[in-house]
């Protein structure tokens, strides 16, 4: 049987009309999965089915919003905004891709994977929040018209300061790692309140922009580029704040260079006002502003220039040590929280671990930061391991990424199904942890030997 969505009790939120419509959307997706596998009629049937899915989804959004209005749901405005983002941005982009490809099978699978992933995520988070079963991370988002001004201001600034033509990749950036990131945190205070703003620059973006502007020809991140970037970051934020009178009263209290782990913790403990990810053409850039909060602790000390020199030197030394270690990057793709945590605990000491809970999330992670090896669950709902590997192999830039299947079985039929996609091997989930790690270590050791001997 091909890909399909499995309805589980946890998808029920307890509102009969909404649960009934969710089940219907699941059934439509499942029919489209079936149609997509038909060689002859598949594309034409999918073309009509996708139109039906879109029409039904939009009708459901309207009905759901009407219900929320009838109970005076406080999160209605945010919920409507998420619906509009999906229906007015995501769906049109997917439809455009389908039309350009002539409804090619790969584009249909991409459409279905994204829609299924969005439907599952939205049902388990935002829709559950309607009845108090879940809280929304995006409840305190800046009003849409103000966020539009922020986006346009940032795009204009990136062009004026660096000559870059940028586009928004995400309006709800959740902190996914991309390349080697430099994380500047600026803390502003006013009247007993404090707000944090984090600017994330892909390292190569700073080298290509700030490094070029100060005439640094080393093409490597160094203390001069970092010091210059600190002040560029300050001016960048202050220029954005000038567009909003409420922000003008905030004064800079402290600044810090964060590690990726510290950046993640900041996003986890605070609600964002906006969290935007941009593709500048020279590297990725993120601008994250946290909701202002009342001060509980004393103010942080400003990074004085003497201390700044020391902190930057420590930061560069740490990066240099990490570069020397050259930890291989592993992406673990599994829908089980238990498996992802177990693999991270097993491997994180010797490898840089990123995790994804679905094929859709994995594709995004691979695009943002290319891994040295993917550990891929064979059996996943929506987009299984075989479909995921097929998507990787179909992209020219990603086709040679090595993949190990994580599986509970290695039967002849399962192996035969994926042989044409050339996986590097299989790891049994039932194997002892030390055996799993030994196989991964052996793979990289053998690869290093081949590289030294020219593949002989």
PDB file of N, CA and C in Angstrom, residues 54 61 97 153 236 239 259 265 267 295 297 328 342 354 382 426 455:
ATOM      1  N   UNK A  54      -8.470  21.936  -2.375  1.00  0.00           N
ATOM      2  CA  UNK A  54      -8.333  23.358  -2.079  1.00  0.00           C
ATOM      3  C   UNK A  54      -9.686  23.985  -1.755  1.00  0.00           C
ATOM      4  N   UNK A  61     -11.961  26.231   6.432  1.00  0.00           N
ATOM      5  CA  UNK A  61     -11.375  27.347   7.169  1.00  0.00           C
ATOM      6  C   UNK A  61     -12.456  28.363   7.551  1.00  0.00           C
ATOM      7  N   UNK A  97       4.069  25.531  -8.874  1.00  0.00           N
ATOM      8  CA  UNK A  97       5.045  24.465  -9.130  1.00  0.00           C
ATOM      9  C   UNK A  97       4.409  23.338  -9.940  1.00  0.00           C
ATOM     10  N   UNK A 153      10.966  46.620   5.445  1.00  0.00           N
ATOM     11  CA  UNK A 153      12.098  47.406   5.948  1.00  0.00           C
ATOM     12  C   UNK A 153      13.378  46.593   5.892  1.00  0.00           C
ATOM     13  N   UNK A 236      21.375  48.097  12.237  1.00  0.00           N
ATOM     14  CA  UNK A 236      20.299  47.419  11.502  1.00  0.00           C
ATOM     15  C   UNK A 236      19.033  47.404  12.357  1.00  0.00           C
ATOM     16  N   UNK A 239      17.505  50.885  12.976  1.00  0.00           N
ATOM     17  CA  UNK A 239      16.813  51.398  11.789  1.00  0.00           C
ATOM     18  C   UNK A 239      15.428  50.781  11.671  1.00  0.00           C
ATOM     19  N   UNK A 259      25.763  30.796  21.250  1.00  0.00           N
ATOM     20  CA  UNK A 259      25.943  29.530  20.536  1.00  0.00           C
ATOM     21  C   UNK A 259      24.586  29.133  19.976  1.00  0.00           C
ATOM     22  N   UNK A 265      17.412  27.832  23.087  1.00  0.00           N
ATOM     23  CA  UNK A 265      16.784  27.986  24.400  1.00  0.00           C
ATOM     24  C   UNK A 265      16.046  29.309  24.510  1.00  0.00           C
ATOM     25  N   UNK A 267      14.573  30.904  22.050  1.00  0.00           N
ATOM     26  CA  UNK A 267      13.323  30.765  21.302  1.00  0.00           C
ATOM     27  C   UNK A 267      12.311  29.905  22.050  1.00  0.00           C
ATOM     28  N   UNK A 295      10.888  43.038  33.646  1.00  0.00           N
ATOM     29  CA  UNK A 295      12.182  42.642  34.187  1.00  0.00           C
ATOM     30  C   UNK A 295      12.011  41.947  35.539  1.00  0.00           C
ATOM     31  N   UNK A 297      15.049  40.166  36.764  1.00  0.00           N
ATOM     32  CA  UNK A 297      16.415  40.200  37.267  1.00  0.00           C
ATOM     33  C   UNK A 297      17.034  41.561  36.990  1.00  0.00           C
ATOM     34  N   UNK A 328      31.150  15.459  11.924  1.00  0.00           N
ATOM     35  CA  UNK A 328      30.272  15.159  10.805  1.00  0.00           C
ATOM     36  C   UNK A 328      28.828  15.479  11.187  1.00  0.00           C
ATOM     37  N   UNK A 342      16.884   9.033  21.478  1.00  0.00           N
ATOM     38  CA  UNK A 342      17.858   7.957  21.712  1.00  0.00           C
ATOM     39  C   UNK A 342      19.052   8.087  20.776  1.00  0.00           C
ATOM     40  N   UNK A 354      21.168  16.778  13.959  1.00  0.00           N
ATOM     41  CA  UNK A 354      19.933  17.513  13.713  1.00  0.00           C
ATOM     42  C   UNK A 354      18.833  16.475  13.552  1.00  0.00           C
ATOM     43  N   UNK A 382       2.448   9.541   6.171  1.00  0.00           N
ATOM     44  CA  UNK A 382       2.447  10.648   5.203  1.00  0.00           C
ATOM     45  C   UNK A 382       3.525  10.469   4.131  1.00  0.00           C
ATOM     46  N   UNK A 426      21.579  -0.311   6.031  1.00  0.00           N
ATOM     47  CA  UNK A 426      20.424  -0.438   6.899  1.00  0.00           C
ATOM     48  C   UNK A 426      20.900  -0.590   8.342  1.00  0.00           C
ATOM     49  N   UNK A 455      39.686   6.724  -3.899  1.00  0.00           N
ATOM     50  CA  UNK A 455      38.574   5.840  -4.242  1.00  0.00           C
ATOM     51  C   UNK A 455      38.981   4.449  -4.637  1.00  0.00           C
TER      52      UNK A 455
END
